[in-house]
Amino acid sequence: MKKATRKSGGNKTAAGDSPSRLIDARLEKLGDWRGETLARVRALIRQADPDVTEEVKWRKPSNGMLGVPVWEHDGIICTGETYKAAVKLTFAKGASLKDPAALFNASLEGNMRRAIDIHEGDVIDAKAFKALIREAVALNVSARAARGRK
C-alpha cells in the first residue's frame, strides 16, 4: 500500500495555517540573515526534490510556538533551526549519507544525525547541497520500500 504524498503547504494545522505559511511567517519574523539563509536553503530543497513536503513540528512556548521547519519525503530529510549565530540544518539520517563536499560540520559524533551549521556570511555550495538532499530522499525511499517488502 502506498502512502499518499502531500505537497508543500497541503496540510492544515489546528489554527488553519498550512506548514508552508507557518514557515513563511517564521522567515518574515526573523527578518535578518538567518531568515534569508533559511529561505535560500528552503528554495534549494524544493529544487532538489519537487515532491518534498513541508511540516512544522515541535511548536512550544520556548520557540514562541513557531516550531521547527521540517522537510520530508518518505520520512524526515532535514530540519531547519535558527539560533542567534547559526542556521542549523539537521539531517535525520546524515551519518548514512556520503558527503564528498564536506558540508556536514556539526553533530558529527552521533550514529544517525549530521548537521550543517551556516553562519552569517557563509556561502552554501548549492550543487553539493542539492546532491545531499537527493541522496537523503533516495535513502528514505529505499528504506520505505524495504519495509514494504517485509
Short mmCIF file of N, CA and C in Angstrom, two decimals:
data_model
loop_
_atom_site.label_atom_id
_atom_site.label_comp_id
_atom_site.label_asym_id
_atom_site.label_seq_id
_atom_site.Cartn_x
_atom_site.Cartn_y
_atom_site.Cartn_z
N MET A 1 0.84 -1.17 0.00
CA MET A 1 0.00 0.00 0.00
C MET A 1 0.89 1.24 0.00
N LYS A 2 0.60 2.15 -0.89
CA LYS A 2 1.41 3.37 -1.00
C LYS A 2 0.80 4.49 -0.17
N LYS A 3 1.65 5.18 0.58
CA LYS A 3 1.21 6.31 1.39
C LYS A 3 0.97 7.51 0.48
N ALA A 4 -0.12 8.20 0.74
CA ALA A 4 -0.42 9.41 -0.02
C ALA A 4 0.64 10.47 0.26
N THR A 5 1.10 11.11 -0.78
CA THR A 5 2.10 12.16 -0.62
C THR A 5 1.42 13.51 -0.61
N ARG A 6 1.75 14.32 0.38
CA ARG A 6 1.23 15.68 0.46
C ARG A 6 2.26 16.63 -0.12
N LYS A 7 1.78 17.53 -0.89
CA LYS A 7 2.65 18.57 -1.41
C LYS A 7 2.84 19.65 -0.36
N SER A 8 3.88 20.42 -0.52
CA SER A 8 4.16 21.51 0.40
C SER A 8 2.94 22.40 0.56
N GLY A 9 2.59 22.65 1.82
CA GLY A 9 1.51 23.57 2.09
C GLY A 9 0.14 22.93 2.09
N GLY A 10 0.05 21.64 1.84
CA GLY A 10 -1.24 20.99 1.76
C GLY A 10 -1.83 20.59 3.09
N ASN A 11 -1.09 20.62 4.14
CA ASN A 11 -1.55 20.17 5.45
C ASN A 11 -1.90 21.38 6.30
N LYS A 12 -3.09 21.38 6.86
CA LYS A 12 -3.51 22.50 7.71
C LYS A 12 -3.28 22.15 9.18
N THR A 13 -2.88 23.12 9.94
CA THR A 13 -2.72 22.95 11.38
C THR A 13 -4.03 23.25 12.07
N ALA A 14 -4.07 23.02 13.37
CA ALA A 14 -5.28 23.30 14.15
C ALA A 14 -5.70 24.76 14.00
N ALA A 15 -4.74 25.64 13.85
CA ALA A 15 -5.03 27.07 13.71
C ALA A 15 -5.46 27.42 12.29
N GLY A 16 -5.37 26.45 11.36
CA GLY A 16 -5.80 26.69 9.99
C GLY A 16 -4.70 27.13 9.06
N ASP A 17 -3.50 27.34 9.56
CA ASP A 17 -2.39 27.74 8.70
C ASP A 17 -1.69 26.51 8.16
N SER A 18 -1.31 26.55 6.89
CA SER A 18 -0.55 25.45 6.32
C SER A 18 0.89 25.53 6.85
N PRO A 19 1.60 24.41 6.85
CA PRO A 19 3.01 24.46 7.28
C PRO A 19 3.83 25.46 6.46
N SER A 20 3.56 25.53 5.16
CA SER A 20 4.31 26.48 4.33
C SER A 20 4.07 27.92 4.78
N ARG A 21 2.84 28.23 5.14
CA ARG A 21 2.55 29.60 5.62
C ARG A 21 3.20 29.85 6.97
N LEU A 22 3.24 28.83 7.81
CA LEU A 22 3.91 28.99 9.11
C LEU A 22 5.41 29.24 8.90
N ILE A 23 6.00 28.55 7.94
CA ILE A 23 7.43 28.76 7.64
C ILE A 23 7.62 30.15 7.05
N ASP A 24 6.73 30.56 6.15
CA ASP A 24 6.80 31.92 5.60
C ASP A 24 6.78 32.95 6.73
N ALA A 25 5.87 32.76 7.69
CA ALA A 25 5.75 33.69 8.82
C ALA A 25 7.02 33.71 9.65
N ARG A 26 7.62 32.54 9.84
CA ARG A 26 8.86 32.47 10.61
C ARG A 26 9.97 33.24 9.91
N LEU A 27 10.09 33.05 8.60
CA LEU A 27 11.12 33.75 7.82
C LEU A 27 10.92 35.26 7.91
N GLU A 28 9.68 35.69 7.80
CA GLU A 28 9.36 37.11 7.88
C GLU A 28 9.69 37.67 9.27
N LYS A 29 9.36 36.91 10.30
CA LYS A 29 9.61 37.37 11.67
C LYS A 29 11.11 37.48 11.95
N LEU A 30 11.90 36.56 11.40
CA LEU A 30 13.35 36.63 11.61
C LEU A 30 13.89 37.93 11.03
N GLY A 31 13.54 38.22 9.77
CA GLY A 31 13.87 39.49 9.16
C GLY A 31 15.35 39.84 9.11
N ASP A 32 16.22 38.84 9.15
CA ASP A 32 17.66 39.11 9.10
C ASP A 32 18.34 38.04 8.25
N TRP A 33 19.65 37.95 8.36
CA TRP A 33 20.41 37.00 7.56
C TRP A 33 19.96 35.56 7.79
N ARG A 34 19.47 35.25 8.99
CA ARG A 34 19.01 33.89 9.27
C ARG A 34 17.77 33.56 8.45
N GLY A 35 16.85 34.50 8.35
CA GLY A 35 15.67 34.30 7.53
C GLY A 35 16.02 34.16 6.06
N GLU A 36 16.93 35.01 5.60
CA GLU A 36 17.39 34.93 4.20
C GLU A 36 18.06 33.59 3.93
N THR A 37 18.88 33.14 4.87
CA THR A 37 19.60 31.87 4.71
C THR A 37 18.62 30.70 4.69
N LEU A 38 17.68 30.69 5.62
CA LEU A 38 16.70 29.62 5.68
C LEU A 38 15.83 29.63 4.41
N ALA A 39 15.49 30.80 3.91
CA ALA A 39 14.71 30.89 2.67
C ALA A 39 15.50 30.34 1.49
N ARG A 40 16.78 30.64 1.44
CA ARG A 40 17.64 30.14 0.35
C ARG A 40 17.74 28.63 0.41
N VAL A 41 17.96 28.09 1.59
CA VAL A 41 18.06 26.64 1.77
C VAL A 41 16.74 25.97 1.40
N ARG A 42 15.66 26.58 1.82
CA ARG A 42 14.32 26.06 1.50
C ARG A 42 14.13 25.97 -0.01
N ALA A 43 14.54 27.00 -0.73
CA ALA A 43 14.43 27.01 -2.19
C ALA A 43 15.28 25.90 -2.80
N LEU A 44 16.48 25.69 -2.28
CA LEU A 44 17.35 24.63 -2.79
C LEU A 44 16.74 23.25 -2.54
N ILE A 45 16.12 23.07 -1.38
CA ILE A 45 15.48 21.79 -1.06
C ILE A 45 14.35 21.53 -2.06
N ARG A 46 13.54 22.55 -2.31
CA ARG A 46 12.42 22.41 -3.25
C ARG A 46 12.92 22.14 -4.68
N GLN A 47 14.05 22.75 -5.05
CA GLN A 47 14.62 22.49 -6.38
C GLN A 47 15.12 21.06 -6.47
N ALA A 48 15.75 20.59 -5.42
CA ALA A 48 16.32 19.24 -5.41
C ALA A 48 15.23 18.17 -5.39
N ASP A 49 14.12 18.45 -4.72
CA ASP A 49 13.03 17.48 -4.61
C ASP A 49 11.68 18.20 -4.71
N PRO A 50 11.16 18.30 -5.92
CA PRO A 50 9.87 18.98 -6.10
C PRO A 50 8.71 18.31 -5.34
N ASP A 51 8.88 17.06 -4.91
CA ASP A 51 7.83 16.36 -4.16
C ASP A 51 8.00 16.46 -2.65
N VAL A 52 8.89 17.32 -2.20
CA VAL A 52 9.12 17.48 -0.77
C VAL A 52 7.86 17.98 -0.07
N THR A 53 7.67 17.55 1.15
CA THR A 53 6.57 18.02 1.99
C THR A 53 7.16 18.85 3.11
N GLU A 54 6.56 20.00 3.37
CA GLU A 54 6.99 20.84 4.48
C GLU A 54 6.06 20.61 5.67
N GLU A 55 6.65 20.55 6.83
CA GLU A 55 5.90 20.43 8.07
C GLU A 55 6.49 21.42 9.07
N VAL A 56 5.76 21.70 10.12
CA VAL A 56 6.29 22.47 11.24
C VAL A 56 6.03 21.62 12.47
N LYS A 57 7.10 21.23 13.15
CA LYS A 57 6.97 20.34 14.30
C LYS A 57 7.55 21.02 15.54
N TRP A 58 7.24 20.43 16.66
CA TRP A 58 7.79 20.85 17.95
C TRP A 58 7.46 22.31 18.28
N ARG A 59 6.20 22.68 18.09
CA ARG A 59 5.73 24.02 18.45
C ARG A 59 5.53 24.06 19.96
N LYS A 60 6.24 24.95 20.62
CA LYS A 60 6.16 25.06 22.08
C LYS A 60 6.50 26.48 22.51
N PRO A 61 6.17 26.83 23.74
CA PRO A 61 6.43 28.20 24.21
C PRO A 61 7.90 28.63 24.10
N SER A 62 8.83 27.70 24.28
CA SER A 62 10.25 28.08 24.24
C SER A 62 10.70 28.54 22.86
N ASN A 63 9.96 28.19 21.81
CA ASN A 63 10.32 28.72 20.49
C ASN A 63 9.21 29.63 19.96
N GLY A 64 8.48 30.23 20.89
CA GLY A 64 7.44 31.19 20.52
C GLY A 64 6.30 30.56 19.75
N MET A 65 6.12 29.25 19.91
CA MET A 65 5.10 28.48 19.21
C MET A 65 5.30 28.49 17.70
N LEU A 66 6.49 28.90 17.26
CA LEU A 66 6.77 28.91 15.83
C LEU A 66 7.17 27.53 15.31
N GLY A 67 7.70 26.68 16.20
CA GLY A 67 8.09 25.34 15.80
C GLY A 67 9.34 25.32 14.96
N VAL A 68 9.61 24.15 14.42
CA VAL A 68 10.80 23.92 13.62
C VAL A 68 10.37 23.48 12.22
N PRO A 69 10.85 24.16 11.18
CA PRO A 69 10.56 23.70 9.82
C PRO A 69 11.20 22.33 9.58
N VAL A 70 10.42 21.45 8.96
CA VAL A 70 10.88 20.09 8.68
C VAL A 70 10.54 19.79 7.22
N TRP A 71 11.50 19.23 6.51
CA TRP A 71 11.28 18.82 5.13
C TRP A 71 11.30 17.31 5.08
N GLU A 72 10.25 16.73 4.46
CA GLU A 72 10.07 15.28 4.45
C GLU A 72 9.81 14.75 3.04
N HIS A 73 10.23 13.54 2.85
CA HIS A 73 9.86 12.76 1.67
C HIS A 73 10.06 11.31 2.08
N ASP A 74 8.98 10.61 2.34
CA ASP A 74 9.02 9.24 2.88
C ASP A 74 9.82 9.19 4.17
N GLY A 75 9.73 10.22 4.95
CA GLY A 75 10.45 10.36 6.22
C GLY A 75 11.15 11.71 6.25
N ILE A 76 11.70 12.04 7.39
CA ILE A 76 12.37 13.34 7.54
C ILE A 76 13.66 13.37 6.72
N ILE A 77 13.80 14.42 5.94
CA ILE A 77 15.06 14.69 5.23
C ILE A 77 15.93 15.51 6.17
N CYS A 78 15.42 16.70 6.54
CA CYS A 78 16.17 17.55 7.45
C CYS A 78 15.25 18.54 8.14
N THR A 79 15.77 19.13 9.19
CA THR A 79 15.08 20.19 9.93
C THR A 79 15.89 21.47 9.77
N GLY A 80 15.24 22.60 9.98
CA GLY A 80 15.92 23.89 9.88
C GLY A 80 15.69 24.72 11.11
N GLU A 81 16.66 24.75 11.99
CA GLU A 81 16.54 25.52 13.23
C GLU A 81 17.36 26.80 13.12
N THR A 82 16.89 27.85 13.78
CA THR A 82 17.63 29.11 13.78
C THR A 82 18.06 29.44 15.20
N TYR A 83 19.31 29.82 15.32
CA TYR A 83 19.89 30.25 16.58
C TYR A 83 20.46 31.64 16.37
N LYS A 84 20.93 32.25 17.42
CA LYS A 84 21.45 33.62 17.33
C LYS A 84 22.59 33.72 16.31
N ALA A 85 23.49 32.73 16.32
CA ALA A 85 24.68 32.81 15.48
C ALA A 85 24.71 31.81 14.32
N ALA A 86 23.63 31.00 14.15
CA ALA A 86 23.68 29.99 13.10
C ALA A 86 22.29 29.55 12.68
N VAL A 87 22.23 29.07 11.45
CA VAL A 87 21.09 28.31 10.96
C VAL A 87 21.59 26.87 10.92
N LYS A 88 20.90 25.98 11.61
CA LYS A 88 21.33 24.58 11.70
C LYS A 88 20.37 23.71 10.92
N LEU A 89 20.93 22.99 9.94
CA LEU A 89 20.17 22.02 9.16
C LEU A 89 20.59 20.64 9.62
N THR A 90 19.68 19.93 10.27
CA THR A 90 19.99 18.61 10.80
C THR A 90 19.35 17.55 9.92
N PHE A 91 20.18 16.68 9.39
CA PHE A 91 19.73 15.58 8.54
C PHE A 91 19.50 14.36 9.40
N ALA A 92 18.26 13.84 9.37
CA ALA A 92 17.86 12.75 10.26
C ALA A 92 18.73 11.50 10.09
N LYS A 93 19.13 11.21 8.86
CA LYS A 93 19.96 10.03 8.59
C LYS A 93 21.30 10.44 8.01
N GLY A 94 21.79 11.57 8.45
CA GLY A 94 23.01 12.14 7.89
C GLY A 94 24.24 11.25 7.98
N ALA A 95 24.34 10.43 9.03
CA ALA A 95 25.51 9.56 9.17
C ALA A 95 25.56 8.51 8.07
N SER A 96 24.43 8.25 7.41
CA SER A 96 24.37 7.26 6.34
C SER A 96 24.57 7.87 4.96
N LEU A 97 24.76 9.17 4.90
CA LEU A 97 24.90 9.85 3.61
C LEU A 97 26.36 10.11 3.28
N LYS A 98 26.67 10.01 1.99
CA LYS A 98 28.00 10.40 1.53
C LYS A 98 28.03 11.93 1.50
N ASP A 99 29.13 12.49 1.87
CA ASP A 99 29.25 13.95 1.92
C ASP A 99 30.60 14.35 1.32
N PRO A 100 30.78 14.13 0.01
CA PRO A 100 32.09 14.40 -0.60
C PRO A 100 32.52 15.86 -0.53
N ALA A 101 31.56 16.77 -0.44
CA ALA A 101 31.90 18.20 -0.36
C ALA A 101 32.11 18.65 1.09
N ALA A 102 32.00 17.72 2.04
CA ALA A 102 32.18 18.00 3.48
C ALA A 102 31.29 19.15 3.96
N LEU A 103 30.01 19.08 3.59
CA LEU A 103 29.06 20.08 4.05
C LEU A 103 28.75 19.92 5.53
N PHE A 104 28.71 18.68 6.01
CA PHE A 104 28.42 18.45 7.43
C PHE A 104 29.56 19.00 8.27
N ASN A 105 29.21 19.86 9.22
CA ASN A 105 30.23 20.46 10.07
C ASN A 105 29.81 20.49 11.54
N ALA A 106 28.70 19.80 11.87
CA ALA A 106 28.21 19.79 13.24
C ALA A 106 27.52 18.45 13.52
N SER A 107 27.41 18.12 14.78
CA SER A 107 26.78 16.86 15.21
C SER A 107 27.43 15.66 14.52
N LEU A 108 28.73 15.69 14.44
CA LEU A 108 29.46 14.65 13.71
C LEU A 108 29.70 13.38 14.52
N GLU A 109 29.44 13.45 15.83
CA GLU A 109 29.78 12.32 16.69
C GLU A 109 28.67 11.28 16.81
N GLY A 110 27.46 11.58 16.37
CA GLY A 110 26.34 10.66 16.53
C GLY A 110 26.33 9.53 15.51
N ASN A 111 25.51 8.54 15.78
CA ASN A 111 25.38 7.39 14.88
C ASN A 111 24.34 7.59 13.79
N MET A 112 23.49 8.60 13.94
CA MET A 112 22.40 8.81 12.98
C MET A 112 22.46 10.19 12.30
N ARG A 113 22.37 11.23 13.08
CA ARG A 113 22.22 12.58 12.53
C ARG A 113 23.57 13.22 12.20
N ARG A 114 23.50 14.14 11.27
CA ARG A 114 24.60 15.05 10.96
C ARG A 114 23.97 16.40 10.68
N ALA A 115 24.73 17.46 10.90
CA ALA A 115 24.16 18.80 10.70
C ALA A 115 25.12 19.70 9.93
N ILE A 116 24.52 20.72 9.36
CA ILE A 116 25.27 21.78 8.69
C ILE A 116 24.93 23.06 9.44
N ASP A 117 25.93 23.67 10.05
CA ASP A 117 25.75 24.97 10.69
C ASP A 117 26.18 26.04 9.69
N ILE A 118 25.27 26.95 9.40
CA ILE A 118 25.55 28.04 8.48
C ILE A 118 25.57 29.33 9.29
N HIS A 119 26.69 30.05 9.18
CA HIS A 119 26.86 31.30 9.92
C HIS A 119 26.73 32.48 8.97
N GLU A 120 26.51 33.64 9.52
CA GLU A 120 26.37 34.84 8.71
C GLU A 120 27.57 34.99 7.79
N GLY A 121 27.28 35.21 6.51
CA GLY A 121 28.35 35.38 5.52
C GLY A 121 28.80 34.09 4.84
N ASP A 122 28.40 32.93 5.39
CA ASP A 122 28.76 31.65 4.76
C ASP A 122 28.06 31.52 3.41
N VAL A 123 28.75 30.90 2.47
CA VAL A 123 28.18 30.63 1.15
C VAL A 123 27.85 29.15 1.07
N ILE A 124 26.64 28.84 0.64
CA ILE A 124 26.19 27.46 0.51
C ILE A 124 26.56 26.95 -0.88
N ASP A 125 27.22 25.79 -0.93
CA ASP A 125 27.51 25.13 -2.20
C ASP A 125 26.21 24.50 -2.68
N ALA A 126 25.49 25.21 -3.56
CA ALA A 126 24.15 24.79 -3.97
C ALA A 126 24.15 23.42 -4.63
N LYS A 127 25.11 23.17 -5.49
CA LYS A 127 25.15 21.89 -6.20
C LYS A 127 25.37 20.73 -5.21
N ALA A 128 26.31 20.89 -4.31
CA ALA A 128 26.60 19.83 -3.33
C ALA A 128 25.42 19.67 -2.36
N PHE A 129 24.79 20.77 -1.98
CA PHE A 129 23.66 20.70 -1.05
C PHE A 129 22.49 19.96 -1.70
N LYS A 130 22.17 20.29 -2.94
CA LYS A 130 21.07 19.62 -3.62
C LYS A 130 21.38 18.13 -3.80
N ALA A 131 22.62 17.79 -4.07
CA ALA A 131 23.00 16.37 -4.18
C ALA A 131 22.78 15.66 -2.85
N LEU A 132 23.09 16.33 -1.75
CA LEU A 132 22.89 15.75 -0.42
C LEU A 132 21.39 15.54 -0.15
N ILE A 133 20.57 16.50 -0.54
CA ILE A 133 19.11 16.37 -0.39
C ILE A 133 18.61 15.17 -1.20
N ARG A 134 19.04 15.07 -2.44
CA ARG A 134 18.60 13.95 -3.30
C ARG A 134 19.03 12.61 -2.72
N GLU A 135 20.22 12.56 -2.16
CA GLU A 135 20.70 11.32 -1.55
C GLU A 135 19.86 10.97 -0.32
N ALA A 136 19.51 11.97 0.49
CA ALA A 136 18.68 11.72 1.67
C ALA A 136 17.30 11.22 1.25
N VAL A 137 16.73 11.78 0.20
CA VAL A 137 15.44 11.33 -0.31
C VAL A 137 15.55 9.88 -0.79
N ALA A 138 16.58 9.58 -1.56
CA ALA A 138 16.77 8.22 -2.07
C ALA A 138 16.89 7.21 -0.92
N LEU A 139 17.59 7.60 0.13
CA LEU A 139 17.73 6.72 1.30
C LEU A 139 16.36 6.50 1.96
N ASN A 140 15.59 7.56 2.13
CA ASN A 140 14.25 7.42 2.72
C ASN A 140 13.35 6.53 1.86
N VAL A 141 13.38 6.73 0.55
CA VAL A 141 12.53 5.96 -0.36
C VAL A 141 12.93 4.49 -0.32
N SER A 142 14.23 4.21 -0.34
CA SER A 142 14.68 2.80 -0.31
C SER A 142 14.35 2.14 1.02
N ALA A 143 14.45 2.87 2.11
CA ALA A 143 14.10 2.31 3.42
C ALA A 143 12.61 2.00 3.49
N ARG A 144 11.80 2.88 2.93
CA ARG A 144 10.35 2.66 2.91
C ARG A 144 10.02 1.44 2.05
N ALA A 145 10.67 1.32 0.90
CA ALA A 145 10.43 0.18 0.03
C ALA A 145 10.83 -1.14 0.71
N ALA A 146 11.95 -1.10 1.43
CA ALA A 146 12.41 -2.30 2.15
C ALA A 146 11.41 -2.70 3.23
N ARG A 147 10.85 -1.70 3.93
CA ARG A 147 9.83 -2.01 4.96
C ARG A 147 8.59 -2.60 4.32
N GLY A 148 8.26 -2.15 3.11
CA GLY A 148 7.08 -2.64 2.40
C GLY A 148 7.22 -4.08 1.94
N ARG A 149 8.46 -4.55 1.75
CA ARG A 149 8.70 -5.93 1.30
C ARG A 149 8.65 -6.92 2.44
N LYS A 150 8.70 -6.43 3.67
CA LYS A 150 8.72 -7.34 4.82
C LYS A 150 7.37 -7.91 5.11
#
